[in-house]
Amino acid sequence: MQTSRKAAIGFIFVTLFIDTMGWGIIIPVLPNLIAQLKHIPVNQASTYGGFLLTVFAIVQFFCAPIIGNLSDRYGRRPVLLLSLFGFGIDYIVQAVAPSYGWLFIGRVVAGFTGASFTTASAYIADLSSDETTRAKNFGMVGAAFGLGFVVGPALGSLLAVWGTRAPFWGAAGLCLLNCIYGYFVLPESLAKENRRKFEWKRANAFGSLKFLTKHPEIGRLSVSFFLIYLAAQAVQSTWNYFTEFRFGWGPGMVGISLTVVGVLIGGVQAGLTRVINPRIGNEKSIYLGLSLYTLGLVLFAFAAQGWMMFIFLVPYCMGGIAGPSLQAVISKHIGPTQQGELQGALTGLMSLTTIIGPLIMNSTFAYFTSSKAPFYFPGIHFLIGAACMLVSTLIAVNVLGRERRGAATAG
């Protein structure tokens, strides 16, 4: 049984690695594609890039709970394969897009089927026997994303030699090959006795968020979870636009920087998380990670030269130890028959941050680099992210401290 579980975790790791690598491939060239289609400079293209992220997130917000509940009814495997197929179609649409509007169509398709993270998280929860193991396994999900960004941007930079559209074709091929791979080798993780009937009222987007309020501690920790991902949008949605505008980086340097990000995230999630978490526990891991996230964002805001961004990535990426620990703490309150519903709700929260985040971060960046701004400050959006991380830390300290004291009293 233990060997079977390890093999299944390996399948999920490879699946998410290839899936993320596909997204990483297109990041270095996306600002240039938008700038070409809209005939605008790259800092103004940031706003339109934010719109693409937002439309994807809006569709995913409404569809993620449906996908999560479907995985509770029919199993994780078929839902995950559908997600991968949808991403492949999305990249094909973007590869042939004759106008900016076509990019929206591709993002809608991807938002509808974009359940790889939701279903993979439920898959991990299915196979995790205890809280510590769950945190380690969630860390491997993060490692897969990180390593995908190691190979993806580097490959995207190479493919860009053949034109701005070439990386999109490469991403489409990877996602579709990944779908085929999963069809033949990915086993089902949800036992039939743990499946439940699909109910539309539980698959409602806003109803899924109510699921988080059934347990007060989960509801409050979910706010902390939400703020972490909202703050991360300061980096995720603007990195390529900010570095190209602020430091004059091209697709090649953007790809290199994202490769470094992937190496750091992979090292943190696959190595550091699995070493630190068992030693200091989930609670302290959350506090330490959030503090490092906050420090990294403040440093980004005041970076004066491009090489500084590489140095400041170290504390920021080390903050990644917080996410798996917080997710493990939240998921321990929920039974095995509802893990898909929980992960769907958490993905819904993440989607909300991707709706709100790019509109705030990208627009703020574009505004404070324009002639209309009262002062010039390209990194101001990083300070907004740092403020969100700080509030998230305060909430986690309050909730987990209260929970720890309650457990001590009961004991």
Coordinates of C-alpha atoms in Angstrom, one line a residue:
M1 CA 0.0 0.0 0.0
Q2 CA 2.8 2.4 0.9
T3 CA 4.6 1.7 -2.4
S4 CA 1.3 2.3 -4.3
R5 CA 0.8 5.6 -2.5
K6 CA 4.4 6.8 -3.3
A7 CA 3.9 5.8 -7.0
A8 CA 0.6 7.8 -7.1
I9 CA 2.2 10.8 -5.6
G10 CA 4.9 10.5 -8.3
F11 CA 2.3 10.4 -11.0
I12 CA 0.7 13.6 -9.7
F13 CA 4.1 15.3 -9.4
V14 CA 4.9 14.6 -13.0
T15 CA 1.5 15.6 -14.2
L16 CA 1.6 19.0 -12.4
F17 CA 5.2 19.5 -13.5
I18 CA 4.4 19.1 -17.2
D19 CA 1.2 21.2 -16.7
T20 CA 3.1 24.0 -15.1
M21 CA 5.9 23.8 -17.5
G22 CA 3.4 24.5 -20.3
W23 CA 2.3 27.8 -18.6
G24 CA 5.9 28.7 -17.8
I25 CA 6.8 28.4 -21.5
I26 CA 4.5 31.3 -22.6
I27 CA 5.3 33.8 -19.7
P28 CA 8.4 35.3 -21.2
V29 CA 6.7 36.2 -24.5
L30 CA 3.2 37.1 -23.3
P31 CA 3.9 40.8 -22.7
N32 CA 5.4 41.2 -26.2
L33 CA 2.4 39.4 -27.8
I34 CA -0.1 41.6 -26.1
A35 CA 2.0 44.7 -26.9
Q36 CA 2.0 43.7 -30.6
L37 CA -1.7 42.9 -30.7
K38 CA -2.6 46.2 -29.0
H39 CA 0.2 48.3 -30.4
I40 CA 1.2 49.7 -27.0
P41 CA 4.3 49.8 -24.8
V42 CA 5.0 46.9 -22.4
N43 CA 4.1 48.8 -19.2
Q44 CA 0.6 49.6 -20.6
A45 CA 0.3 46.0 -21.8
S46 CA 0.5 45.0 -18.1
T47 CA -3.1 46.2 -17.7
Y48 CA -4.3 44.1 -20.6
G49 CA -2.3 41.1 -19.3
G50 CA -4.1 41.6 -16.0
F51 CA -7.5 41.4 -17.8
L52 CA -6.6 38.0 -19.2
L53 CA -5.7 36.7 -15.7
T54 CA -9.0 38.1 -14.4
V55 CA -11.3 36.6 -17.0
F56 CA -9.6 33.2 -16.4
A57 CA -10.1 33.6 -12.7
I58 CA -13.8 34.7 -13.0
V59 CA -14.6 31.5 -15.0
Q60 CA -12.6 29.3 -12.7
F61 CA -14.2 30.9 -9.6
F62 CA -17.6 29.6 -10.8
C63 CA -16.4 26.3 -12.2
A64 CA -13.8 25.2 -9.6
P65 CA -16.5 24.2 -7.0
I66 CA -18.3 22.2 -9.7
I67 CA -15.1 20.5 -10.7
G68 CA -14.3 19.8 -7.0
N69 CA -17.7 18.3 -6.4
L70 CA -17.6 16.3 -9.6
S71 CA -14.3 14.8 -8.4
D72 CA -16.0 13.8 -5.1
R73 CA -18.7 12.1 -7.2
Y74 CA -16.8 10.5 -10.1
G75 CA -13.2 10.4 -8.8
R76 CA -10.1 12.5 -9.3
R77 CA -8.7 10.9 -12.4
P78 CA -11.3 11.8 -15.1
V79 CA -11.6 15.4 -13.8
L80 CA -7.9 15.9 -13.9
L81 CA -7.6 14.6 -17.5
L82 CA -10.4 16.9 -18.6
S83 CA -8.5 19.8 -17.1
L84 CA -5.3 19.0 -18.9
F85 CA -7.2 18.7 -22.2
G86 CA -8.8 22.1 -21.7
F87 CA -5.4 23.8 -21.1
G88 CA -4.1 22.2 -24.4
I89 CA -7.0 23.7 -26.3
D90 CA -6.4 27.1 -24.6
Y91 CA -2.8 27.3 -25.8
I92 CA -3.8 26.4 -29.3
V93 CA -6.3 29.2 -29.4
Q94 CA -3.7 31.7 -28.2
A95 CA -1.2 30.4 -30.7
V96 CA -3.4 31.3 -33.6
A97 CA -5.1 34.4 -32.1
P98 CA -5.3 37.2 -34.7
S99 CA -6.4 39.7 -32.1
Y100 CA -6.4 40.4 -28.4
G101 CA -10.0 39.3 -28.1
W102 CA -9.1 35.8 -29.2
L103 CA -6.8 35.5 -26.1
F104 CA -10.0 35.9 -24.0
I105 CA -11.6 32.9 -25.7
G106 CA -8.6 30.7 -24.8
R107 CA -8.6 31.9 -21.2
V108 CA -12.4 31.2 -20.9
V109 CA -11.8 27.6 -22.1
A110 CA -8.9 27.2 -19.6
G111 CA -10.9 28.7 -16.8
F112 CA -13.7 26.2 -17.4
T113 CA -11.5 23.2 -17.2
G114 CA -8.7 24.5 -15.1
A115 CA -9.0 22.1 -12.2
S116 CA -5.5 20.6 -12.1
F117 CA -4.7 22.3 -8.8
T118 CA -8.1 21.6 -7.2
T119 CA -8.1 17.9 -8.1
A120 CA -4.5 17.3 -7.5
S121 CA -4.9 18.8 -4.0
A122 CA -7.8 16.5 -3.3
Y123 CA -5.8 13.6 -4.7
I124 CA -3.0 14.4 -2.3
A125 CA -5.5 14.6 0.6
D126 CA -6.9 11.2 -0.4
L127 CA -3.4 9.6 -0.1
S128 CA -2.2 11.4 3.0
S129 CA -2.5 9.4 6.3
D130 CA -1.8 12.2 8.8
E131 CA -1.2 15.9 9.1
T132 CA 2.6 15.8 8.8
T133 CA 2.5 13.6 5.8
R134 CA -0.2 15.8 4.2
A135 CA 2.0 18.9 4.6
K136 CA 4.9 17.1 3.1
N137 CA 2.8 15.9 0.1
F138 CA 1.3 19.3 -0.4
G139 CA 4.9 20.6 -0.5
M140 CA 5.6 18.2 -3.4
V141 CA 2.7 19.8 -5.3
G142 CA 4.5 23.1 -4.8
A143 CA 7.7 21.5 -5.9
A144 CA 6.2 20.3 -9.1
F145 CA 5.0 23.8 -9.8
G146 CA 8.4 25.2 -9.0
L147 CA 10.3 22.7 -11.2
G148 CA 7.8 23.4 -14.0
F149 CA 8.9 27.0 -13.9
V150 CA 12.6 25.9 -14.0
V151 CA 12.2 24.2 -17.3
G152 CA 9.2 26.1 -18.8
P153 CA 10.6 29.6 -19.0
A154 CA 14.0 28.4 -20.2
L155 CA 12.3 26.4 -22.9
G156 CA 10.0 29.3 -23.8
S157 CA 13.0 31.5 -24.2
L158 CA 14.5 29.0 -26.7
L159 CA 11.3 28.6 -28.6
A160 CA 10.9 32.4 -28.9
V161 CA 13.8 32.3 -31.4
W162 CA 11.2 30.9 -33.9
G163 CA 8.7 33.7 -33.1
T164 CA 6.3 35.0 -30.4
R165 CA 3.8 32.3 -31.2
A166 CA 6.1 29.3 -31.0
P167 CA 6.0 28.9 -27.2
F168 CA 2.2 28.6 -27.3
W169 CA 2.5 25.6 -29.7
G170 CA 5.0 24.1 -27.4
A171 CA 2.8 24.5 -24.4
A172 CA -0.2 23.0 -26.2
G173 CA 1.8 20.0 -27.2
L174 CA 3.1 19.4 -23.6
C175 CA -0.4 19.7 -22.1
L176 CA -2.0 17.3 -24.6
L177 CA 0.9 14.8 -24.2
N178 CA 0.4 15.1 -20.5
C179 CA -3.2 14.3 -20.9
I180 CA -2.3 11.1 -22.8
Y181 CA 0.3 10.2 -20.2
G182 CA -2.2 10.6 -17.4
Y183 CA -4.8 8.5 -19.3
F184 CA -2.5 5.5 -19.3
V185 CA -0.6 5.8 -16.0
L186 CA -2.6 7.9 -13.5
P187 CA -4.6 5.7 -11.0
E188 CA -7.8 6.7 -9.2
S189 CA -7.2 7.8 -5.6
L190 CA -10.8 8.1 -4.3
A191 CA -12.3 4.8 -3.2
K192 CA -15.9 4.2 -4.3
E193 CA -17.1 4.1 -0.7
N194 CA -15.8 7.6 -0.1
R195 CA -17.7 9.1 -3.0
R196 CA -20.9 11.0 -2.6
K197 CA -23.8 12.2 -4.7
F198 CA -23.3 15.4 -6.7
E199 CA -25.4 18.3 -5.4
W200 CA -25.7 21.6 -7.2
K201 CA -26.2 23.6 -4.0
R202 CA -22.8 22.4 -2.8
A203 CA -21.3 23.2 -6.2
N204 CA -22.4 26.8 -6.1
A205 CA -19.4 29.1 -6.2
F206 CA -20.6 31.3 -3.4
G207 CA -22.1 28.3 -1.6
S208 CA -18.7 26.6 -1.6
L209 CA -17.3 29.6 0.2
K210 CA -20.0 29.1 2.9
F211 CA -18.5 25.7 3.3
L212 CA -15.5 27.4 4.8
T213 CA -17.6 29.1 7.5
K214 CA -19.1 25.8 8.8
H215 CA -16.0 25.5 11.1
P216 CA -15.0 29.0 12.5
E217 CA -11.3 28.2 12.6
I218 CA -11.4 27.2 8.9
G219 CA -13.3 30.4 8.0
R220 CA -10.7 32.6 9.7
L221 CA -7.7 30.7 8.4
S222 CA -9.2 30.9 4.9
V223 CA -9.0 34.7 5.2
S224 CA -5.3 34.3 5.9
F225 CA -5.0 31.9 3.0
F226 CA -6.8 34.4 0.7
L227 CA -4.5 37.3 1.7
I228 CA -1.4 35.2 1.0
Y229 CA -2.5 34.5 -2.6
L230 CA -3.7 38.1 -3.1
A231 CA -0.2 39.3 -2.0
A232 CA 1.5 36.8 -4.3
Q233 CA -0.3 38.5 -7.3
A234 CA 2.1 41.4 -6.8
V235 CA 4.8 39.1 -8.1
Q236 CA 2.9 36.6 -10.3
S237 CA 0.9 39.0 -12.4
T238 CA 3.5 41.7 -12.9
W239 CA 7.0 40.1 -12.9
N240 CA 7.5 39.9 -16.6
Y241 CA 6.0 43.4 -17.3
F242 CA 7.9 45.0 -14.3
T243 CA 11.3 43.6 -15.1
E244 CA 11.0 44.3 -18.8
F245 CA 10.0 47.9 -18.1
R246 CA 12.1 48.7 -15.0
F247 CA 15.4 46.9 -16.0
G248 CA 15.0 46.5 -19.8
W249 CA 15.0 42.7 -19.6
G250 CA 14.0 40.8 -22.7
P251 CA 12.2 37.4 -23.0
G252 CA 15.6 35.6 -22.5
M253 CA 16.4 37.3 -19.1
V254 CA 12.8 37.0 -18.0
G255 CA 13.0 33.3 -18.7
I256 CA 16.3 33.0 -16.8
S257 CA 14.8 34.8 -13.8
L258 CA 11.7 32.6 -13.8
T259 CA 14.0 29.5 -14.0
V260 CA 15.8 30.8 -10.9
V261 CA 12.3 31.2 -9.2
G262 CA 11.5 27.6 -10.1
V263 CA 14.8 26.3 -8.7
L264 CA 14.2 28.1 -5.5
I265 CA 10.6 27.1 -5.1
G266 CA 11.4 23.5 -6.0
G267 CA 14.2 23.5 -3.4
V268 CA 11.9 25.0 -0.7
Q269 CA 8.9 22.8 -1.4
A270 CA 10.7 19.5 -2.0
G271 CA 13.5 20.0 0.5
L272 CA 13.2 22.8 3.0
T273 CA 9.5 22.2 3.8
R274 CA 10.1 18.5 4.4
V275 CA 13.0 19.3 6.7
I276 CA 11.7 22.3 8.6
N277 CA 8.0 21.3 9.0
P278 CA 8.6 18.1 11.0
R279 CA 11.1 19.9 13.3
I280 CA 9.2 23.1 14.1
G281 CA 5.6 22.1 13.2
N282 CA 3.0 23.7 11.0
E283 CA 2.3 26.7 13.2
K284 CA 5.8 28.0 13.4
S285 CA 6.3 27.1 9.7
I286 CA 3.4 29.4 8.8
Y287 CA 4.8 32.3 10.9
L288 CA 8.3 32.0 9.5
G289 CA 7.1 31.6 5.9
L290 CA 4.8 34.7 6.1
S291 CA 7.6 36.8 7.6
L292 CA 10.0 35.9 4.8
Y293 CA 7.3 36.6 2.1
T294 CA 6.8 40.0 3.6
L295 CA 10.5 40.8 3.6
G296 CA 10.9 39.7 0.0
L297 CA 8.1 41.9 -1.2
V298 CA 9.5 45.0 0.5
L299 CA 12.9 44.4 -1.0
F300 CA 11.4 44.0 -4.5
A301 CA 9.7 47.3 -4.2
F302 CA 13.0 49.2 -3.7
A303 CA 15.2 47.2 -6.0
A304 CA 17.4 49.7 -8.0
Q305 CA 19.1 47.2 -10.3
G306 CA 18.1 44.0 -12.0
W307 CA 20.7 41.8 -10.2
M308 CA 19.0 42.7 -6.9
M309 CA 15.9 40.9 -8.0
F310 CA 17.8 37.7 -8.0
I311 CA 19.1 38.2 -4.5
F312 CA 15.7 39.3 -3.1
L313 CA 14.1 36.1 -4.6
V314 CA 15.8 34.1 -1.9
P315 CA 13.8 35.3 1.1
Y316 CA 10.6 35.6 -0.9
C317 CA 10.8 32.0 -2.2
M318 CA 11.7 30.7 1.2
G319 CA 8.4 32.0 2.4
G320 CA 6.9 29.1 0.4
I321 CA 7.1 27.0 3.6
A322 CA 4.0 28.7 4.8
G323 CA 1.5 27.6 2.1
P324 CA 1.6 23.8 2.6
S325 CA 1.6 24.1 6.4
L326 CA -1.5 26.4 6.3
Q327 CA -3.2 24.1 3.8
A328 CA -2.5 21.1 6.0
V329 CA -3.9 22.8 9.1
I330 CA -7.1 23.7 7.2
S331 CA -7.6 20.3 5.7
K332 CA -7.2 18.4 9.0
H333 CA -10.6 19.7 10.1
I334 CA -12.4 18.0 7.1
G335 CA -13.2 14.3 6.6
P336 CA -12.2 12.3 3.5
T337 CA -15.6 12.5 1.8
Q338 CA -15.4 16.4 1.7
Q339 CA -11.8 17.0 0.7
G340 CA -12.7 17.7 -2.9
E341 CA -15.3 20.2 -1.8
L342 CA -12.8 21.8 0.6
Q343 CA -10.1 22.0 -2.1
G344 CA -12.6 23.4 -4.6
A345 CA -13.5 26.1 -2.1
L346 CA -9.9 27.0 -1.5
T347 CA -9.3 27.1 -5.2
G348 CA -12.3 29.4 -5.4
L349 CA -10.6 31.7 -3.0
M350 CA -7.4 31.6 -5.1
S351 CA -9.5 32.4 -8.1
L352 CA -10.9 35.4 -6.3
T353 CA -7.4 36.7 -5.7
T354 CA -6.6 36.3 -9.3
I355 CA -9.8 38.3 -10.2
I356 CA -8.9 41.1 -7.8
G357 CA -5.1 40.9 -7.7
P358 CA -4.2 41.6 -11.3
L359 CA -6.7 44.5 -11.5
I360 CA -5.0 46.0 -8.4
M361 CA -1.4 45.1 -9.0
N362 CA -1.1 45.5 -12.8
S363 CA -3.2 48.6 -12.9
T364 CA -1.2 50.1 -10.1
F365 CA 2.0 49.3 -11.8
A366 CA 0.8 50.8 -15.1
Y367 CA -0.5 53.9 -13.4
F368 CA 2.6 54.7 -11.3
T369 CA 4.8 54.3 -14.4
S370 CA 2.7 56.7 -16.5
S371 CA 2.7 60.5 -16.8
K372 CA -0.6 60.7 -14.9
A373 CA 0.8 59.4 -11.6
P374 CA 1.5 62.0 -8.8
F375 CA 4.9 60.3 -8.4
Y376 CA 6.9 57.7 -10.2
F377 CA 7.2 54.4 -8.3
P378 CA 7.2 51.2 -10.4
G379 CA 7.5 48.9 -7.3
I380 CA 4.5 50.3 -5.3
H381 CA 2.4 47.2 -6.0
F382 CA 5.0 45.1 -4.1
L383 CA 4.3 47.2 -1.0
I384 CA 0.6 46.5 -1.4
G385 CA 1.5 42.8 -1.4
A386 CA 3.7 43.2 1.7
A387 CA 0.8 44.8 3.6
C388 CA -1.5 41.9 2.7
M389 CA 1.1 39.4 3.9
L390 CA 1.5 41.2 7.2
V391 CA -2.3 41.2 7.8
S392 CA -2.3 37.5 6.9
T393 CA 0.4 36.9 9.5
L394 CA -1.6 38.7 12.3
I395 CA -4.7 36.6 11.5
A396 CA -2.8 33.3 11.6
V397 CA -1.1 34.2 14.9
N398 CA -4.5 35.1 16.5
V399 CA -6.4 32.0 15.2
L400 CA -3.7 29.4 15.7
G401 CA -2.7 30.8 19.1
R402 CA -6.3 30.6 20.3
E403 CA -6.6 27.0 18.9
R404 CA -3.4 26.0 20.7
R405 CA -4.6 27.4 24.0
G406 CA -7.9 25.8 23.6
A407 CA -6.3 22.4 23.0
A408 CA -4.1 22.9 26.1
T409 CA -7.1 23.7 28.3
A410 CA -9.0 20.7 27.0
G411 CA -6.0 18.5 27.7

